[in-house]
Amino acid sequence: MGYARSGNPTWAALEDVLGALEGGRAVAFGSGMAAVSAILDPLPEQAVVVVPRHAYSGTLALLDQLGSQRAFDVRRVDIADTEQTGAALDGAHLLWIESPTNPMLEVADLPALFSTARRLGVRSCADNTFATPLNQQPLALGADAVVHSLTKLLAGHSDVLLGAVVTREDRVYEQAVAHRTLRGAIPGPVEAWIALRGIRTLHLRLDRAQQNAGILAERLAGHAAVGRVRYPGLAGDPGHARAAAQMNGFGSIISIELADGVAAADHLCRSTSLWLPATSLGGVESTLERRRRWPDESPTVPDSLVRLSVGIEDVEDLWADLEQALPL
Ligand SMILES: *Cc1c(COP(=O)(O)O)cnc(C)c1O
């Protein structure tokens, strides 16, 4: 090894765990965005990239930046629309997937899209941050690569930034290692150790958080102040059947739209005490945010949409805190 930018035993331990969870070989990075960059940065001039119109805003911003420098054709699609996405894959270099999407929680038909991509010779990569490998394993469903922001559910305690690429393909693995070594987007060994400790309780945290989320989603759907609830675990959600078929659980993220619009959404985010207003997610503590407060959030995300990241607290405490902050 010789030098810690190329590798060290603490990363190797974390990479072994991530590789076993996703069913591939993992390369750890200093953040989720560093992992995303390791996949997007090697794309050639004039690359054609198919991407969900609703996705992590940093990924979309990076694609815009690389795209304008290198004349990419970035095709933004409704990733839940399999026919539209399949048609956009014609001539593409890369299919980028988020499912469920951030923050709209749309569910893509993963087996169908990965198999179409393979048939057309299009590479595919899934950002599996929201699902975690316990709920969904895109490599087994046919993806060439998976990226993670370990910052969220995997590390789980809102105290580190970390990312990873996981793949079964030697070419992708070697490209990711080379990218990390030469660009220097390396994780700190202490962060890697903290993430390893967090992952030990992932199954317990995820079980509890998504159990809480299921209960809260039902109650929110029945509340007069809430116009719409997006959560794949709800029987009436457009993504429910797909999520039930390809996921082991429905996750811990819920998005709601307030019937009374932006003012009610901002009031909600200001008026809770257990729920923390914060932009990160996937920690043991519950957080909420009106996404359109950020100018770079997609304009097709409704103004009043509040994204809830459900933690592991007592569900009745969480509900009481939301209820007192929602308009009557
Ligand atoms: C947070 C997030 C990222 C970026 O991860 P960082 O660790 O903050 O760099 C990428 N994708 C998704 C879905 C995320 O939620």
PDB file of N, CA and C in Angstrom, residues 230-309:
ATOM      1  N   ARG A 230     -47.078  11.330   0.159  1.00  0.00           N
ATOM      2  CA  ARG A 230     -46.329  10.440  -0.737  1.00  0.00           C
ATOM      3  C   ARG A 230     -45.520   9.485   0.131  1.00  0.00           C
ATOM      4  N   TYR A 231     -45.861   8.220   0.078  1.00  0.00           N
ATOM      5  CA  TYR A 231     -45.118   7.184   0.815  1.00  0.00           C
ATOM      6  C   TYR A 231     -45.450   5.850   0.167  1.00  0.00           C
ATOM      7  N   PRO A 232     -44.443   5.144  -0.375  1.00  0.00           N
ATOM      8  CA  PRO A 232     -44.742   3.913  -1.114  1.00  0.00           C
ATOM      9  C   PRO A 232     -45.403   2.832  -0.263  1.00  0.00           C
ATOM     10  N   GLY A 233     -45.369   2.976   1.056  1.00  0.00           N
ATOM     11  CA  GLY A 233     -46.009   1.984   1.914  1.00  0.00           C
ATOM     12  C   GLY A 233     -47.519   2.130   1.982  1.00  0.00           C
ATOM     13  N   LEU A 234     -48.059   3.281   1.544  1.00  0.00           N
ATOM     14  CA  LEU A 234     -49.522   3.459   1.575  1.00  0.00           C
ATOM     15  C   LEU A 234     -50.147   2.689   0.420  1.00  0.00           C
ATOM     16  N   ALA A 235     -51.236   1.960   0.717  1.00  0.00           N
ATOM     17  CA  ALA A 235     -51.855   1.117  -0.320  1.00  0.00           C
ATOM     18  C   ALA A 235     -52.256   1.941  -1.542  1.00  0.00           C
ATOM     19  N   GLY A 236     -52.635   3.212  -1.344  1.00  0.00           N
ATOM     20  CA  GLY A 236     -53.087   4.024  -2.474  1.00  0.00           C
ATOM     21  C   GLY A 236     -51.966   4.761  -3.187  1.00  0.00           C
ATOM     22  N   ASP A 237     -50.736   4.601  -2.772  1.00  0.00           N
ATOM     23  CA  ASP A 237     -49.631   5.329  -3.411  1.00  0.00           C
ATOM     24  C   ASP A 237     -49.355   4.747  -4.792  1.00  0.00           C
ATOM     25  N   PRO A 238     -49.082   5.631  -5.785  1.00  0.00           N
ATOM     26  CA  PRO A 238     -48.830   5.110  -7.147  1.00  0.00           C
ATOM     27  C   PRO A 238     -47.650   4.129  -7.211  1.00  0.00           C
ATOM     28  N   GLY A 239     -46.695   4.234  -6.284  1.00  0.00           N
ATOM     29  CA  GLY A 239     -45.538   3.331  -6.325  1.00  0.00           C
ATOM     30  C   GLY A 239     -45.685   2.088  -5.466  1.00  0.00           C
ATOM     31  N   HIS A 240     -46.870   1.916  -4.844  1.00  0.00           N
ATOM     32  CA  HIS A 240     -47.002   0.862  -3.835  1.00  0.00           C
ATOM     33  C   HIS A 240     -46.750  -0.553  -4.372  1.00  0.00           C
ATOM     34  N   ALA A 241     -47.396  -0.899  -5.473  1.00  0.00           N
ATOM     35  CA  ALA A 241     -47.294  -2.281  -5.967  1.00  0.00           C
ATOM     36  C   ALA A 241     -45.852  -2.603  -6.366  1.00  0.00           C
ATOM     37  N   ARG A 242     -45.212  -1.650  -7.054  1.00  0.00           N
ATOM     38  CA  ARG A 242     -43.823  -1.856  -7.464  1.00  0.00           C
ATOM     39  C   ARG A 242     -42.899  -1.990  -6.257  1.00  0.00           C
ATOM     40  N   ALA A 243     -43.087  -1.093  -5.296  1.00  0.00           N
ATOM     41  CA  ALA A 243     -42.225  -1.123  -4.110  1.00  0.00           C
ATOM     42  C   ALA A 243     -42.416  -2.455  -3.378  1.00  0.00           C
ATOM     43  N   ALA A 244     -43.670  -2.906  -3.279  1.00  0.00           N
ATOM     44  CA  ALA A 244     -43.933  -4.168  -2.583  1.00  0.00           C
ATOM     45  C   ALA A 244     -43.237  -5.330  -3.307  1.00  0.00           C
ATOM     46  N   ALA A 245     -43.138  -5.241  -4.639  1.00  0.00           N
ATOM     47  CA  ALA A 245     -42.525  -6.326  -5.409  1.00  0.00           C
ATOM     48  C   ALA A 245     -41.004  -6.322  -5.326  1.00  0.00           C
ATOM     49  N   GLN A 246     -40.386  -5.142  -5.267  1.00  0.00           N
ATOM     50  CA  GLN A 246     -38.915  -5.119  -5.393  1.00  0.00           C
ATOM     51  C   GLN A 246     -38.195  -4.657  -4.135  1.00  0.00           C
ATOM     52  N   MET A 247     -38.932  -4.282  -3.082  1.00  0.00           N
ATOM     53  CA  MET A 247     -38.288  -3.816  -1.849  1.00  0.00           C
ATOM     54  C   MET A 247     -38.707  -4.701  -0.672  1.00  0.00           C
ATOM     55  N   ASN A 248     -37.843  -4.759   0.340  1.00  0.00           N
ATOM     56  CA  ASN A 248     -38.173  -5.511   1.564  1.00  0.00           C
ATOM     57  C   ASN A 248     -38.894  -4.652   2.592  1.00  0.00           C
ATOM     58  N   GLY A 249     -38.885  -3.350   2.398  1.00  0.00           N
ATOM     59  CA  GLY A 249     -39.555  -2.425   3.311  1.00  0.00           C
ATOM     60  C   GLY A 249     -39.737  -1.123   2.563  1.00  0.00           C
ATOM     61  N   PHE A 250     -40.571  -0.226   3.093  1.00  0.00           N
ATOM     62  CA  PHE A 250     -40.941   0.975   2.339  1.00  0.00           C
ATOM     63  C   PHE A 250     -40.129   2.205   2.731  1.00  0.00           C
ATOM     64  N   GLY A 251     -39.198   2.051   3.657  1.00  0.00           N
ATOM     65  CA  GLY A 251     -38.298   3.152   3.963  1.00  0.00           C
ATOM     66  C   GLY A 251     -38.842   4.103   5.014  1.00  0.00           C
ATOM     67  N   SER A 252     -38.029   5.095   5.332  1.00  0.00           N
ATOM     68  CA  SER A 252     -38.318   5.976   6.457  1.00  0.00           C
ATOM     69  C   SER A 252     -38.560   7.421   6.033  1.00  0.00           C
ATOM     70  N   ILE A 253     -38.716   7.653   4.728  1.00  0.00           N
ATOM     71  CA  ILE A 253     -38.934   9.016   4.241  1.00  0.00           C
ATOM     72  C   ILE A 253     -40.379   9.147   3.737  1.00  0.00           C
ATOM     73  N   ILE A 254     -41.037  10.214   4.181  1.00  0.00           N
ATOM     74  CA  ILE A 254     -42.413  10.524   3.758  1.00  0.00           C
ATOM     75  C   ILE A 254     -42.399  11.956   3.237  1.00  0.00           C
ATOM     76  N   SER A 255     -43.126  12.238   2.153  1.00  0.00           N
ATOM     77  CA  SER A 255     -43.302  13.635   1.758  1.00  0.00           C
ATOM     78  C   SER A 255     -44.784  13.978   1.831  1.00  0.00           C
ATOM     79  N   ILE A 256     -45.086  15.151   2.379  1.00  0.00           N
ATOM     80  CA  ILE A 256     -46.484  15.584   2.463  1.00  0.00           C
ATOM     81  C   ILE A 256     -46.625  16.960   1.821  1.00  0.00           C
ATOM     82  N   GLU A 257     -47.827  17.221   1.288  1.00  0.00           N
ATOM     83  CA  GLU A 257     -48.141  18.561   0.814  1.00  0.00           C
ATOM     84  C   GLU A 257     -49.197  19.127   1.728  1.00  0.00           C
ATOM     85  N   LEU A 258     -49.022  20.374   2.138  1.00  0.00           N
ATOM     86  CA  LEU A 258     -49.963  21.000   3.054  1.00  0.00           C
ATOM     87  C   LEU A 258     -51.114  21.615   2.258  1.00  0.00           C
ATOM     88  N   ALA A 259     -52.335  21.329   2.714  1.00  0.00           N
ATOM     89  CA  ALA A 259     -53.509  21.830   1.995  1.00  0.00           C
ATOM     90  C   ALA A 259     -53.500  23.354   1.928  1.00  0.00           C
ATOM     91  N   ASP A 260     -52.985  24.024   2.969  1.00  0.00           N
ATOM     92  CA  ASP A 260     -52.994  25.488   2.990  1.00  0.00           C
ATOM     93  C   ASP A 260     -51.727  26.119   2.429  1.00  0.00           C
ATOM     94  N   GLY A 261     -50.909  25.348   1.739  1.00  0.00           N
ATOM     95  CA  GLY A 261     -49.800  25.912   0.982  1.00  0.00           C
ATOM     96  C   GLY A 261     -48.543  26.199   1.783  1.00  0.00           C
ATOM     97  N   VAL A 262     -47.720  27.093   1.189  1.00  0.00           N
ATOM     98  CA  VAL A 262     -46.372  27.351   1.702  1.00  0.00           C
ATOM     99  C   VAL A 262     -46.377  27.839   3.145  1.00  0.00           C
ATOM    100  N   ALA A 263     -47.311  28.743   3.470  1.00  0.00           N
ATOM    101  CA  ALA A 263     -47.312  29.323   4.818  1.00  0.00           C
ATOM    102  C   ALA A 263     -47.531  28.223   5.858  1.00  0.00           C
ATOM    103  N   ALA A 264     -48.461  27.306   5.569  1.00  0.00           N
ATOM    104  CA  ALA A 264     -48.724  26.206   6.507  1.00  0.00           C
ATOM    105  C   ALA A 264     -47.512  25.284   6.598  1.00  0.00           C
ATOM    106  N   ALA A 265     -46.820  25.085   5.466  1.00  0.00           N
ATOM    107  CA  ALA A 265     -45.632  24.221   5.466  1.00  0.00           C
ATOM    108  C   ALA A 265     -44.518  24.855   6.298  1.00  0.00           C
ATOM    109  N   ASP A 266     -44.301  26.159   6.101  1.00  0.00           N
ATOM    110  CA  ASP A 266     -43.258  26.841   6.886  1.00  0.00           C
ATOM    111  C   ASP A 266     -43.625  26.857   8.370  1.00  0.00           C
ATOM    112  N   HIS A 267     -44.911  27.037   8.636  1.00  0.00           N
ATOM    113  CA  HIS A 267     -45.364  27.039  10.028  1.00  0.00           C
ATOM    114  C   HIS A 267     -45.087  25.680  10.670  1.00  0.00           C
ATOM    115  N   LEU A 268     -45.395  24.612   9.945  1.00  0.00           N
ATOM    116  CA  LEU A 268     -45.135  23.262  10.459  1.00  0.00           C
ATOM    117  C   LEU A 268     -43.651  23.098  10.812  1.00  0.00           C
ATOM    118  N   CYS A 269     -42.776  23.527   9.893  1.00  0.00           N
ATOM    119  CA  CYS A 269     -41.331  23.314  10.099  1.00  0.00           C
ATOM    120  C   CYS A 269     -40.785  24.166  11.247  1.00  0.00           C
ATOM    121  N   ARG A 270     -41.481  25.257  11.551  1.00  0.00           N
ATOM    122  CA  ARG A 270     -41.033  26.123  12.657  1.00  0.00           C
ATOM    123  C   ARG A 270     -41.612  25.697  14.005  1.00  0.00           C
ATOM    124  N   SER A 271     -42.652  24.869  13.998  1.00  0.00           N
ATOM    125  CA  SER A 271     -43.454  24.699  15.206  1.00  0.00           C
ATOM    126  C   SER A 271     -43.300  23.350  15.901  1.00  0.00           C
ATOM    127  N   THR A 272     -42.415  22.495  15.384  1.00  0.00           N
ATOM    128  CA  THR A 272     -42.209  21.216  16.067  1.00  0.00           C
ATOM    129  C   THR A 272     -41.048  21.361  17.054  1.00  0.00           C
ATOM    130  N   SER A 273     -41.037  20.507  18.062  1.00  0.00           N
ATOM    131  CA  SER A 273     -39.886  20.549  18.969  1.00  0.00           C
ATOM    132  C   SER A 273     -39.093  19.246  18.949  1.00  0.00           C
ATOM    133  N   LEU A 274     -39.764  18.112  18.754  1.00  0.00           N
ATOM    134  CA  LEU A 274     -39.046  16.841  18.662  1.00  0.00           C
ATOM    135  C   LEU A 274     -38.459  16.673  17.257  1.00  0.00           C
ATOM    136  N   TRP A 275     -39.259  16.985  16.245  1.00  0.00           N
ATOM    137  CA  TRP A 275     -38.787  16.973  14.857  1.00  0.00           C
ATOM    138  C   TRP A 275     -37.879  18.184  14.664  1.00  0.00           C
ATOM    139  N   LEU A 276     -36.670  17.930  14.137  1.00  0.00           N
ATOM    140  CA  LEU A 276     -35.738  19.032  13.935  1.00  0.00           C
ATOM    141  C   LEU A 276     -35.806  19.517  12.494  1.00  0.00           C
ATOM    142  N   PRO A 277     -35.859  20.843  12.292  1.00  0.00           N
ATOM    143  CA  PRO A 277     -35.766  21.334  10.918  1.00  0.00           C
ATOM    144  C   PRO A 277     -34.338  21.155  10.413  1.00  0.00           C
ATOM    145  N   ALA A 278     -34.139  20.309   9.433  1.00  0.00           N
ATOM    146  CA  ALA A 278     -32.774  20.034   8.943  1.00  0.00           C
ATOM    147  C   ALA A 278     -32.849  19.439   7.554  1.00  0.00           C
ATOM    148  N   THR A 279     -31.794  19.654   6.778  1.00  0.00           N
ATOM    149  CA  THR A 279     -31.803  19.198   5.391  1.00  0.00           C
ATOM    150  C   THR A 279     -31.246  17.786   5.241  1.00  0.00           C
ATOM    151  N   SER A 280     -30.482  17.310   6.211  1.00  0.00           N
ATOM    152  CA  SER A 280     -30.004  15.944   6.098  1.00  0.00           C
ATOM    153  C   SER A 280     -31.129  14.985   6.495  1.00  0.00           C
ATOM    154  N   LEU A 281     -30.878  13.696   6.396  1.00  0.00           N
ATOM    155  CA  LEU A 281     -31.934  12.730   6.676  1.00  0.00           C
ATOM    156  C   LEU A 281     -31.306  11.398   7.040  1.00  0.00           C
ATOM    157  N   GLY A 282     -32.155  10.484   7.502  1.00  0.00           N
ATOM    158  CA  GLY A 282     -31.677   9.132   7.756  1.00  0.00           C
ATOM    159  C   GLY A 282     -30.981   8.938   9.093  1.00  0.00           C
ATOM    160  N   GLY A 283     -31.050   9.926   9.977  1.00  0.00           N
ATOM    161  CA  GLY A 283     -30.457   9.780  11.304  1.00  0.00           C
ATOM    162  C   GLY A 283     -31.447   9.160  12.281  1.00  0.00           C
ATOM    163  N   VAL A 284     -30.965   8.875  13.481  1.00  0.00           N
ATOM    164  CA  VAL A 284     -31.864   8.313  14.496  1.00  0.00           C
ATOM    165  C   VAL A 284     -32.915   9.331  14.926  1.00  0.00           C
ATOM    166  N   GLU A 285     -32.625  10.626  14.710  1.00  0.00           N
ATOM    167  CA  GLU A 285     -33.578  11.661  15.098  1.00  0.00           C
ATOM    168  C   GLU A 285     -34.434  12.056  13.887  1.00  0.00           C
ATOM    169  N   SER A 286     -35.702  12.384  14.124  1.00  0.00           N
ATOM    170  CA  SER A 286     -36.588  12.757  13.030  1.00  0.00           C
ATOM    171  C   SER A 286     -36.330  14.202  12.621  1.00  0.00           C
ATOM    172  N   THR A 287     -36.331  14.437  11.294  1.00  0.00           N
ATOM    173  CA  THR A 287     -36.113  15.791  10.779  1.00  0.00           C
ATOM    174  C   THR A 287     -37.154  16.096   9.709  1.00  0.00           C
ATOM    175  N   LEU A 288     -37.371  17.388   9.458  1.00  0.00           N
ATOM    176  CA  LEU A 288     -38.308  17.765   8.403  1.00  0.00           C
ATOM    177  C   LEU A 288     -37.831  19.026   7.713  1.00  0.00           C
ATOM    178  N   GLU A 289     -38.268  19.188   6.453  1.00  0.00           N
ATOM    179  CA  GLU A 289     -37.831  20.345   5.682  1.00  0.00           C
ATOM    180  C   GLU A 289     -38.785  20.611   4.529  1.00  0.00           C
ATOM    181  N   ARG A 290     -39.092  21.906   4.292  1.00  0.00           N
ATOM    182  CA  ARG A 290     -39.806  22.286   3.069  1.00  0.00           C
ATOM    183  C   ARG A 290     -38.749  22.409   1.977  1.00  0.00           C
ATOM    184  N   ARG A 291     -38.802  21.490   1.031  1.00  0.00           N
ATOM    185  CA  ARG A 291     -37.691  21.379   0.086  1.00  0.00           C
ATOM    186  C   ARG A 291     -37.512  22.603  -0.807  1.00  0.00           C
ATOM    187  N   ARG A 292     -38.622  23.252  -1.206  1.00  0.00           N
ATOM    188  CA  ARG A 292     -38.493  24.359  -2.158  1.00  0.00           C
ATOM    189  C   ARG A 292     -37.905  25.616  -1.520  1.00  0.00           C
ATOM    190  N   ARG A 293     -37.593  25.548  -0.205  1.00  0.00           N
ATOM    191  CA  ARG A 293     -36.860  26.686   0.352  1.00  0.00           C
ATOM    192  C   ARG A 293     -35.493  26.813  -0.315  1.00  0.00           C
ATOM    193  N   TRP A 294     -35.015  25.723  -0.941  1.00  0.00           N
ATOM    194  CA  TRP A 294     -33.735  25.770  -1.648  1.00  0.00           C
ATOM    195  C   TRP A 294     -33.977  26.136  -3.105  1.00  0.00           C
ATOM    196  N   PRO A 295     -33.322  27.193  -3.588  1.00  0.00           N
ATOM    197  CA  PRO A 295     -33.560  27.625  -4.977  1.00  0.00           C
ATOM    198  C   PRO A 295     -33.179  26.564  -6.004  1.00  0.00           C
ATOM    199  N   ASP A 296     -32.267  25.616  -5.659  1.00  0.00           N
ATOM    200  CA  ASP A 296     -31.884  24.628  -6.666  1.00  0.00           C
ATOM    201  C   ASP A 296     -32.786  23.390  -6.657  1.00  0.00           C
ATOM    202  N   GLU A 297     -33.805  23.357  -5.780  1.00  0.00           N
ATOM    203  CA  GLU A 297     -34.753  22.234  -5.843  1.00  0.00           C
ATOM    204  C   GLU A 297     -35.600  22.388  -7.107  1.00  0.00           C
ATOM    205  N   SER A 298     -35.952  21.237  -7.698  1.00  0.00           N
ATOM    206  CA  SER A 298     -36.693  21.265  -8.964  1.00  0.00           C
ATOM    207  C   SER A 298     -38.022  22.007  -8.822  1.00  0.00           C
ATOM    208  N   PRO A 299     -38.358  22.878  -9.805  1.00  0.00           N
ATOM    209  CA  PRO A 299     -39.621  23.614  -9.753  1.00  0.00           C
ATOM    210  C   PRO A 299     -40.856  22.713  -9.873  1.00  0.00           C
ATOM    211  N   THR A 300     -40.670  21.453 -10.288  1.00  0.00           N
ATOM    212  CA  THR A 300     -41.830  20.557 -10.345  1.00  0.00           C
ATOM    213  C   THR A 300     -42.107  19.897  -8.990  1.00  0.00           C
ATOM    214  N   VAL A 301     -41.256  20.133  -7.995  1.00  0.00           N
ATOM    215  CA  VAL A 301     -41.573  19.712  -6.623  1.00  0.00           C
ATOM    216  C   VAL A 301     -42.543  20.752  -6.058  1.00  0.00           C
ATOM    217  N   PRO A 302     -43.705  20.317  -5.551  1.00  0.00           N
ATOM    218  CA  PRO A 302     -44.682  21.312  -5.073  1.00  0.00           C
ATOM    219  C   PRO A 302     -44.091  22.219  -3.984  1.00  0.00           C
ATOM    220  N   ASP A 303     -44.484  23.497  -4.076  1.00  0.00           N
ATOM    221  CA  ASP A 303     -44.055  24.531  -3.126  1.00  0.00           C
ATOM    222  C   ASP A 303     -44.235  24.149  -1.660  1.00  0.00           C
ATOM    223  N   SER A 304     -45.351  23.489  -1.374  1.00  0.00           N
ATOM    224  CA  SER A 304     -45.694  23.229   0.029  1.00  0.00           C
ATOM    225  C   SER A 304     -45.220  21.850   0.481  1.00  0.00           C
ATOM    226  N   LEU A 305     -44.390  21.185  -0.343  1.00  0.00           N
ATOM    227  CA  LEU A 305     -43.974  19.827   0.018  1.00  0.00           C
ATOM    228  C   LEU A 305     -42.972  19.852   1.179  1.00  0.00           C
ATOM    229  N   VAL A 306     -43.302  19.120   2.212  1.00  0.00           N
ATOM    230  CA  VAL A 306     -42.401  18.961   3.359  1.00  0.00           C
ATOM    231  C   VAL A 306     -41.937  17.506   3.375  1.00  0.00           C
ATOM    232  N   ARG A 307     -40.615  17.323   3.383  1.00  0.00           N
ATOM    233  CA  ARG A 307     -40.057  15.975   3.446  1.00  0.00           C
ATOM    234  C   ARG A 307     -39.776  15.630   4.906  1.00  0.00           C
ATOM    235  N   LEU A 308     -40.308  14.489   5.329  1.00  0.00           N
ATOM    236  CA  LEU A 308     -40.116  14.040   6.707  1.00  0.00           C
ATOM    237  C   LEU A 308     -39.144  12.861   6.705  1.00  0.00           C
ATOM    238  N   SER A 309     -38.096  12.952   7.485  1.00  0.00           N
ATOM    239  CA  SER A 309     -37.208  11.809   7.693  1.00  0.00           C
ATOM    240  C   SER A 309     -37.530  11.257   9.072  1.00  0.00           C
TER     241      SER A 309
END
